[in-house]
CSV table of C-alpha atoms and ligand atoms in Angstrom, one decimal:
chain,number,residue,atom,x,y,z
A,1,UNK,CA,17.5,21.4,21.0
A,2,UNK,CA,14.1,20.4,19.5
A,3,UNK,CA,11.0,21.1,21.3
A,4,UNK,CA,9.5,17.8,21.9
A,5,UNK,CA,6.0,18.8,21.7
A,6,UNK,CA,7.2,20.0,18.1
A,7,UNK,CA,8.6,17.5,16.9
A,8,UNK,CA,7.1,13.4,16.2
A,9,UNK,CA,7.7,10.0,14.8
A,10,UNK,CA,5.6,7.5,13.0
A,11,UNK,CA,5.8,4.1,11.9
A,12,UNK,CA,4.2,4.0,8.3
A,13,UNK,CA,3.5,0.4,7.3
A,14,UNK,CA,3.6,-1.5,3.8
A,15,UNK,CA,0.1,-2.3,2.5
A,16,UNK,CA,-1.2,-4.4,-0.2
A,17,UNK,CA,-3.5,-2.8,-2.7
A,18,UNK,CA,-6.2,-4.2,-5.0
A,19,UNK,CA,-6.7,-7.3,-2.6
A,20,UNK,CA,-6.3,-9.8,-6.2
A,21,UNK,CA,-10.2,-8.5,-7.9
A,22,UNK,CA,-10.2,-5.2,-6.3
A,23,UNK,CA,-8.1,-2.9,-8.4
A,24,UNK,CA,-7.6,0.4,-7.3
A,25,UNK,CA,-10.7,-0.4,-4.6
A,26,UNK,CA,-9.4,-2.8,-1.8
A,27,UNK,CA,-6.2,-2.8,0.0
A,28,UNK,CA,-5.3,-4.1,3.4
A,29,UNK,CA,-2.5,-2.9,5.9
A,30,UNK,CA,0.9,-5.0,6.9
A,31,UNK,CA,2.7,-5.2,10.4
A,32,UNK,CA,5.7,-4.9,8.3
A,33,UNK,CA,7.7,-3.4,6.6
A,34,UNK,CA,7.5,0.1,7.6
A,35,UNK,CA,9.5,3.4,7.4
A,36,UNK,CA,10.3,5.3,10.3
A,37,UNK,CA,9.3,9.4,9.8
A,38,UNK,CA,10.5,12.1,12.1
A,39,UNK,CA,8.1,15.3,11.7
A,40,UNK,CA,9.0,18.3,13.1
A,41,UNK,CA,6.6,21.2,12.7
A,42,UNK,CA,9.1,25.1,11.8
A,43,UNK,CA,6.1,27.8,13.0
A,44,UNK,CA,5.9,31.4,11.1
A,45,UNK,CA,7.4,29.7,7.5
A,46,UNK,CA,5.4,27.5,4.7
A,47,UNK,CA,9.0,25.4,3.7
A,48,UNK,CA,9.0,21.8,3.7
A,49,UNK,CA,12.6,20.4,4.1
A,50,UNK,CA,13.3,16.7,3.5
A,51,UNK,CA,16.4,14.6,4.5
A,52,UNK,CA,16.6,11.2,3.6
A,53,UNK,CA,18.3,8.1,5.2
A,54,UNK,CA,18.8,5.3,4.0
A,55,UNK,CA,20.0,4.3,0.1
A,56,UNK,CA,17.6,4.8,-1.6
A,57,UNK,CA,18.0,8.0,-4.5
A,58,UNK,CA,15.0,10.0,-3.5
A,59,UNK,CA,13.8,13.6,-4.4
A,60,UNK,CA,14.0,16.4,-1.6
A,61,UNK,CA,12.6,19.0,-3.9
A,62,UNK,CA,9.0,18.9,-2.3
A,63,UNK,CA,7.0,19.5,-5.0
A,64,UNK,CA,8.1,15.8,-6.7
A,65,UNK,CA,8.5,13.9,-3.1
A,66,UNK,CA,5.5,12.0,-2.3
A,67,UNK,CA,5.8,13.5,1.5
A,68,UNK,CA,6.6,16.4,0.4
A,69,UNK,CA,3.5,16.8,-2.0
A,70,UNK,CA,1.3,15.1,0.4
A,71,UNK,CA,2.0,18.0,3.2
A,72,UNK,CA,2.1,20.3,0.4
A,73,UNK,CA,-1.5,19.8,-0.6
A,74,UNK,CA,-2.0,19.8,3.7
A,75,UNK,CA,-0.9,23.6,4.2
A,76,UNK,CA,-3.1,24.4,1.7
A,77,UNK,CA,-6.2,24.0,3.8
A,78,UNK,CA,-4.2,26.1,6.6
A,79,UNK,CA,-5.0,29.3,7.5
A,80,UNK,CA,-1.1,30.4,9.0
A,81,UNK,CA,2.2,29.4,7.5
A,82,UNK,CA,3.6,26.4,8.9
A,83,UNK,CA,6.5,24.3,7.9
A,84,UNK,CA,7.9,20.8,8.5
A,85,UNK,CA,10.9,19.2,8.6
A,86,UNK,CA,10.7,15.3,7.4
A,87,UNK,CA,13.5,13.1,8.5
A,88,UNK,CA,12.6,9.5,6.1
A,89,UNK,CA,13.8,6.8,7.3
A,90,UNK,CA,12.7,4.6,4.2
A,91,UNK,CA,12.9,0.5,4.9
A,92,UNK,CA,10.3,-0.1,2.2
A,93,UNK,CA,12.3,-0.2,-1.1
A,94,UNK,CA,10.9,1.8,-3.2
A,95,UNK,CA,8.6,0.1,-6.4
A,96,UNK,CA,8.5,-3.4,-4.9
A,97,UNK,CA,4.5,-3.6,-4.8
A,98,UNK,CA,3.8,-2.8,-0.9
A,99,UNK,CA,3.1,0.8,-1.1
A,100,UNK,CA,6.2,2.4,-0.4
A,101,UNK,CA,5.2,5.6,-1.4
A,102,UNK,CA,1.9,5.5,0.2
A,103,UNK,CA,3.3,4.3,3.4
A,104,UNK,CA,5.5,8.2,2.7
A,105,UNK,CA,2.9,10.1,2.0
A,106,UNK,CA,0.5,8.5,4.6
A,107,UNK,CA,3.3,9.0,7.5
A,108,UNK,CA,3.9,12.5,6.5
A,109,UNK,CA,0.5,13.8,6.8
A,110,UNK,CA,-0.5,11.0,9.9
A,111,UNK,CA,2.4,13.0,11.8
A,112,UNK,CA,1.8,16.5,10.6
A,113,UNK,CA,-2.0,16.1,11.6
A,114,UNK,CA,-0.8,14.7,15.4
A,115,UNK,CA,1.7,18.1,15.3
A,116,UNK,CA,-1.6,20.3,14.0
A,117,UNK,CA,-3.2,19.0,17.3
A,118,UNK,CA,-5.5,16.1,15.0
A,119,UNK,CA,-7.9,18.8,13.1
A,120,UNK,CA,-8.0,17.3,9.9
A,121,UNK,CA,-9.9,13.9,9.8
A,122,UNK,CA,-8.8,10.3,8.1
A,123,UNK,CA,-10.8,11.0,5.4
A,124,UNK,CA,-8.9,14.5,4.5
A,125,UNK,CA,-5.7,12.5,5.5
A,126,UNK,CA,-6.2,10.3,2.3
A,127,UNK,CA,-7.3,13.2,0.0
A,128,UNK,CA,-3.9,14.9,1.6
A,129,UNK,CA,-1.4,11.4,0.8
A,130,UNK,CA,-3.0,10.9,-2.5
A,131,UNK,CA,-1.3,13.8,-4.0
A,132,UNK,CA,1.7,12.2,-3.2
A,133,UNK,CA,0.5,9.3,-4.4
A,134,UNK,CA,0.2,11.1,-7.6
A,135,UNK,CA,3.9,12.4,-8.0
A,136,UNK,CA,4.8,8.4,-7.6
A,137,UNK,CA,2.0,6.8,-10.0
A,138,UNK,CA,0.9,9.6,-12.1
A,139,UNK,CA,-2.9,9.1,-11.0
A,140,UNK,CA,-4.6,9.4,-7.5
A,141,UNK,CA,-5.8,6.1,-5.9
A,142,UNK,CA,-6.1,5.3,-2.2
A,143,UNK,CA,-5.6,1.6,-1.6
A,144,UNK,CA,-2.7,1.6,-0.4
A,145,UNK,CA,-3.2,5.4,1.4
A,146,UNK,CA,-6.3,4.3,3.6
A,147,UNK,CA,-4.9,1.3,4.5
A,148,UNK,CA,-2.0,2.9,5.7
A,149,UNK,CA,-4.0,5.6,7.2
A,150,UNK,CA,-7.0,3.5,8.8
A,151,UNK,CA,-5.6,0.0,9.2
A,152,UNK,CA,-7.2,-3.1,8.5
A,153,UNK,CA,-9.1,-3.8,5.5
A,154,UNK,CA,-10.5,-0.4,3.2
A,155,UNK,CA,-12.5,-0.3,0.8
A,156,UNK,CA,-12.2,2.6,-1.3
A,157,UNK,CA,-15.8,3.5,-2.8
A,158,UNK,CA,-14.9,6.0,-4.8
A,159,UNK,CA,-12.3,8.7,-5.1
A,160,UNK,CA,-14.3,11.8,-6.6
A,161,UNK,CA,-16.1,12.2,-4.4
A,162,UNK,CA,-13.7,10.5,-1.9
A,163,UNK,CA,-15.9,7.7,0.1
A,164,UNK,CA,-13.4,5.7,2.2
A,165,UNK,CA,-14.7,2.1,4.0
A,166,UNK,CA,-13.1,1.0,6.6
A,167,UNK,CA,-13.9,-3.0,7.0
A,168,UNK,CA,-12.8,-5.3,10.0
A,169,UNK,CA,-9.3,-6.8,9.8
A,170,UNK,CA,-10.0,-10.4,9.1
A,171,UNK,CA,-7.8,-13.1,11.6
A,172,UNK,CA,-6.2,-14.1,8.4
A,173,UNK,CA,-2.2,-14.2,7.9
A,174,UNK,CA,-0.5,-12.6,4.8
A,175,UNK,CA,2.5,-13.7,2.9
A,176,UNK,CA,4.3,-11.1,1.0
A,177,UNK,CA,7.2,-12.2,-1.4
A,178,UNK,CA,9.4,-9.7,-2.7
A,179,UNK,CA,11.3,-10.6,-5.6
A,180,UNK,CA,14.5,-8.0,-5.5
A,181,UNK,CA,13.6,-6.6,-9.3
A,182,UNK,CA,11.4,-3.4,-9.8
A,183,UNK,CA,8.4,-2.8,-11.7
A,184,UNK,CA,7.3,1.0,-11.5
A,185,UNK,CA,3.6,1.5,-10.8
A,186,UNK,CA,3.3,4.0,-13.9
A,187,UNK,CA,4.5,1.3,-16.2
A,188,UNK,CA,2.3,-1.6,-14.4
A,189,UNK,CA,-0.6,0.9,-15.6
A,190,UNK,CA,0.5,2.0,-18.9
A,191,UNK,CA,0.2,-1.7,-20.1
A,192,UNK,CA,-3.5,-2.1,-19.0
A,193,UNK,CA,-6.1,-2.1,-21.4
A,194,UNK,CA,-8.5,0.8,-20.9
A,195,UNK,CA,-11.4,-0.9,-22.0
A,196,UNK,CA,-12.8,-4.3,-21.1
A,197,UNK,CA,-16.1,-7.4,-21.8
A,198,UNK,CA,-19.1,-7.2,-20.1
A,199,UNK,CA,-18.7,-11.0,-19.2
A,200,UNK,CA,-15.6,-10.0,-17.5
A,201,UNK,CA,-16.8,-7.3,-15.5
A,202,UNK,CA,-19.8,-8.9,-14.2
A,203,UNK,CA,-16.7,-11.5,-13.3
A,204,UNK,CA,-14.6,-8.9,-11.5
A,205,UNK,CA,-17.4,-7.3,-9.5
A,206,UNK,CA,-19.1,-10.8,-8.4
A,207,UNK,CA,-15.2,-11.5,-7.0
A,208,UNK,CA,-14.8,-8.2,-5.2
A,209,UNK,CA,-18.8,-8.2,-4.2
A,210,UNK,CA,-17.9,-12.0,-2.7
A,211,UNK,CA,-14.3,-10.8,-1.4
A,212,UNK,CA,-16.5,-8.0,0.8
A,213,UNK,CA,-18.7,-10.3,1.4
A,214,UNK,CA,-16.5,-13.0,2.8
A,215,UNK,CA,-14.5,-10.5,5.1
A,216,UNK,CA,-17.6,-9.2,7.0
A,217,UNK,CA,-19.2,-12.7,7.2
A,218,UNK,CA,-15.6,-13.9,8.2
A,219,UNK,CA,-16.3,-16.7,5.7
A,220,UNK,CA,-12.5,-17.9,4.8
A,221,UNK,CA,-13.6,-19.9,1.9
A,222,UNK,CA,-15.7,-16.9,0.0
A,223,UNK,CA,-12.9,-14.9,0.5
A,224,UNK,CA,-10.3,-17.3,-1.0
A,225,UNK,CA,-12.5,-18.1,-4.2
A,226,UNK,CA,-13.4,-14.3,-4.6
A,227,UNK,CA,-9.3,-13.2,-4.9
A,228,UNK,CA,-9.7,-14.0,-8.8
A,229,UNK,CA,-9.0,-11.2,-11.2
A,230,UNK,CA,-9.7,-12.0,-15.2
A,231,UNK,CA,-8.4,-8.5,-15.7
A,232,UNK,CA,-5.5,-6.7,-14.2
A,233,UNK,CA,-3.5,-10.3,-13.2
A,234,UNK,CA,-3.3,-11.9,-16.9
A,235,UNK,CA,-1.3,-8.6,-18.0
A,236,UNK,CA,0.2,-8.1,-15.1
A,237,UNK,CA,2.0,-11.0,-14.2
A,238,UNK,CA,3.8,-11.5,-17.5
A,239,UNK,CA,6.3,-8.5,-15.2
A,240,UNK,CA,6.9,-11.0,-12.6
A,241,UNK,CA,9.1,-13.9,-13.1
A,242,UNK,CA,7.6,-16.9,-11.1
A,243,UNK,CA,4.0,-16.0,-10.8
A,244,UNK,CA,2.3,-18.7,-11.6
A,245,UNK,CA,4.5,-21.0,-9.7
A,246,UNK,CA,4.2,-19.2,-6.7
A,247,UNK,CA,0.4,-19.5,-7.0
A,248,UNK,CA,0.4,-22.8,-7.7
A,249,UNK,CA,2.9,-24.0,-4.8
A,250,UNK,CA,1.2,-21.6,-2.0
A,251,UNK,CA,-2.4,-23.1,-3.2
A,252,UNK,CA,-0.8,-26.4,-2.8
A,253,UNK,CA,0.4,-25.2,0.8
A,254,UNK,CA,-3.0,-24.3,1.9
A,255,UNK,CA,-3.3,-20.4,1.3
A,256,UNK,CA,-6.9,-19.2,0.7
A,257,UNK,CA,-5.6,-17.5,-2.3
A,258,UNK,CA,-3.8,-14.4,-3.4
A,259,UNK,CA,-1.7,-12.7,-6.4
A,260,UNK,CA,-0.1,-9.5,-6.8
A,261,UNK,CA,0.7,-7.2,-4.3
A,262,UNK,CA,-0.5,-3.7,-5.5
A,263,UNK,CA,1.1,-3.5,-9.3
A,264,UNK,CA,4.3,-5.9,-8.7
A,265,UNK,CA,6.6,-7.2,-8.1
A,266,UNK,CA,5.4,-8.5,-4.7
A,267,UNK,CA,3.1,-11.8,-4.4
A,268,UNK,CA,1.0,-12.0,-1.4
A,269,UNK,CA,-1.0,-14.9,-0.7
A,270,UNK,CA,-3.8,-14.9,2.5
A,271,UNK,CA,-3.7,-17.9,5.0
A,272,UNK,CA,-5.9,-18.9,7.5
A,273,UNK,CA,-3.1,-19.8,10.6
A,274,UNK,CA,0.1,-18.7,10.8
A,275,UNK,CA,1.5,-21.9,10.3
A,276,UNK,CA,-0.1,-22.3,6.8
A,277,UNK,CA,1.7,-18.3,5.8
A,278,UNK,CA,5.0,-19.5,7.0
A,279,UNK,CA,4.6,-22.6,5.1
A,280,UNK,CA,3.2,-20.6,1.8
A,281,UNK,CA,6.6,-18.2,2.0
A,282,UNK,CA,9.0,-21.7,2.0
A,283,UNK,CA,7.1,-22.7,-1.2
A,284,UNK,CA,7.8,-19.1,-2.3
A,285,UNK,CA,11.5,-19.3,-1.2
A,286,UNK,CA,11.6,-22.3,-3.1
A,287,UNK,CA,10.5,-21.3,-6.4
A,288,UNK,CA,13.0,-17.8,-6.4
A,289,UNK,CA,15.8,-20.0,-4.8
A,290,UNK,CA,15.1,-22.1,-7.9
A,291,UNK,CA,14.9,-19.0,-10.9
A,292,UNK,CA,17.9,-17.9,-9.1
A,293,UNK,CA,16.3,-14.8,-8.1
A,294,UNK,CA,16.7,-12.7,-4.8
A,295,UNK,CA,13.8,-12.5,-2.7
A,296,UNK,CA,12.6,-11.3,0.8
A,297,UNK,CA,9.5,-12.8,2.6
A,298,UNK,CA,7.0,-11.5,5.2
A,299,UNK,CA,4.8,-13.6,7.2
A,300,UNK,CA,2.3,-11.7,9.6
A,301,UNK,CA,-1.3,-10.8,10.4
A,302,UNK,CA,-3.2,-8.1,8.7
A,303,UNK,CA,-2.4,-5.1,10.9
A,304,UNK,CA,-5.5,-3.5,12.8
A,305,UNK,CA,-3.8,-0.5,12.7
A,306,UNK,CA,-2.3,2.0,10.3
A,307,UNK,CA,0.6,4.7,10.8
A,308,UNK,CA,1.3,4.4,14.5
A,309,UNK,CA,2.8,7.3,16.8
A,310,UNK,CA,6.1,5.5,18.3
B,401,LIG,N1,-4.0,0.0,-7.5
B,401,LIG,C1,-2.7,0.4,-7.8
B,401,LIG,C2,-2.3,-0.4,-9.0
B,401,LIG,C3,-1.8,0.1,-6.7
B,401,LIG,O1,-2.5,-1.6,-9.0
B,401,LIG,O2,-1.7,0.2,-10.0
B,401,LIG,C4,-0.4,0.5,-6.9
B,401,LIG,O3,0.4,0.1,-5.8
């Protein structure tokens, strides 16, 4: 039998990156979905062994799990051997947009740090996850890691050096639709243009200047007309079938505004009450019901908290 004060669980929440303007900056944490991890910490031994649940076709080789890499780039700043067994419980299908493999790769090292007795802080946490992050999308970036990590609302300064913000959770309501087709972050990046106007970079950072803005002033309307991206959405969406018709209809419902969650497929949309979000995702049903396309919806608050100990 397992030593209980060896062995944890965590609940690793969905986030949504890049927050419309904010690519590879903002991202904000979801009450749902969320995997369930079980950590368990094997003393005097550096192996990492990793069973799945669930359907999904995963790696267990650690070196090219997100988890895996994420604890792997942990023991590195440990002085004695120490293992871990990871039991993944994944409910967040991988490449559908609400950082699935952040929520992995956050929850691994979240646990393994509670197991460690909590010496590592958030901020080594993220540099930890986004080496898993890296296995997944081929780069580092944090906005879904911090998220998941710190809860609420993050703002990700700058990743060399890493400078994490954590910003109040606005008493907003997010929408998620899930369209059931896959876009793979690595692809969603190889399209992007590596180089782009002034005119639409001084657009960009006014938006994600006004989008801070608006969250700390809790100033609904700033934040609604500051989720406008002139350069990551018009490539972008082109991947996702519906886009513009989801925007349009959830506008029409009353969202403050929104786009795409993290690289795609998901479309999240911010609302003001929870009436207007549940009324946003029926617009959204509609419009997938109507391309004939299967979908899943989320209606809840932006989540306070990040990885939780359950
Ligand atoms: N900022 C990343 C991207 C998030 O948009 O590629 C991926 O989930």
């Amino acid at each position: 039998m397992k030593d209980d004060c060896k062995t944890v669980r965590v609940q690793a929440p969905a986030t949504v990156a890049n927050m419309v303007c904010g690519f590879d900056v903002l991202g904000f944490c979801l009450d749902q979905p969320y995997d369930i991890m079980t950590l368990t910490l094997l003393d005097g031994t550096s192996d990492i062994l990793i069973q799945h649940l669930g359907a999904y076709d995963l790696p267990t080789d650690p070196a090219l799990n997100v988890a895996g890499a994420a604890l792997i780039a942990l023991q590195e700043e440990l002085d004695g051997a120490m293992g871990f067994e990871v039991v993944i419980d994944k409910r967040i299908k991988p490449g559908s947009g609400v950082g699935s493999s952040a929520a992995s790769a956050a929850g691994a090292v979240v646990a393994a740090n509670h197991l460690l007795g909590g010496r590592f802080s958030r901020e080594d946490l993220v540099r930890f996850a986004m080496c898993g992050e890296k296995v997944a999308s081929g780069v580092k970036h944090a906005d879904n890691i911090a998220p998941c990590i710190y809860g609420g609302v993050t703002l990700i300064r700058s990743i060399h050096p890493l400078d994490v913000v954590a910003l109040p959770a606005p008493a907003l309501y997010a929408t998620v639709v899930h369209p059931q087709i896959e876009v793979r972050t690595s692809d969603a990046r190889q399209i992007l243009t590596q180089k782009v106007l002034l005119r639409d970079a001084i657009r960009q950072w006014g938006n994600i200047a006004g989008l801070v803005a608006g969250i700390l002033k809790g100033d609904n309307a700033l934040i609604g007309r500051s989720m406008e991206d002139v350069l990551i959405e018009p490539v972008r969406k082109i991947l996702i079938p519906g886009f513009d018709q989801v925007k349009t209809r959830s506008l029409s419902a009353g969202a403050l505004g929104g786009g795409i969650s993290g690289s795609g497929p998901s479309i999240f949309m911010l609302s003001a009450s929870e009436e207007t979000a549940t009324a946003v995702a029926e617009e959204m049903a509609v419009v997938y019901r109507g391309i004939g396309i299967d979908f899943h919806t989320y209606v809840g608050p932006i989540a306070s908290a990040g990885v939780k100990i359950v």
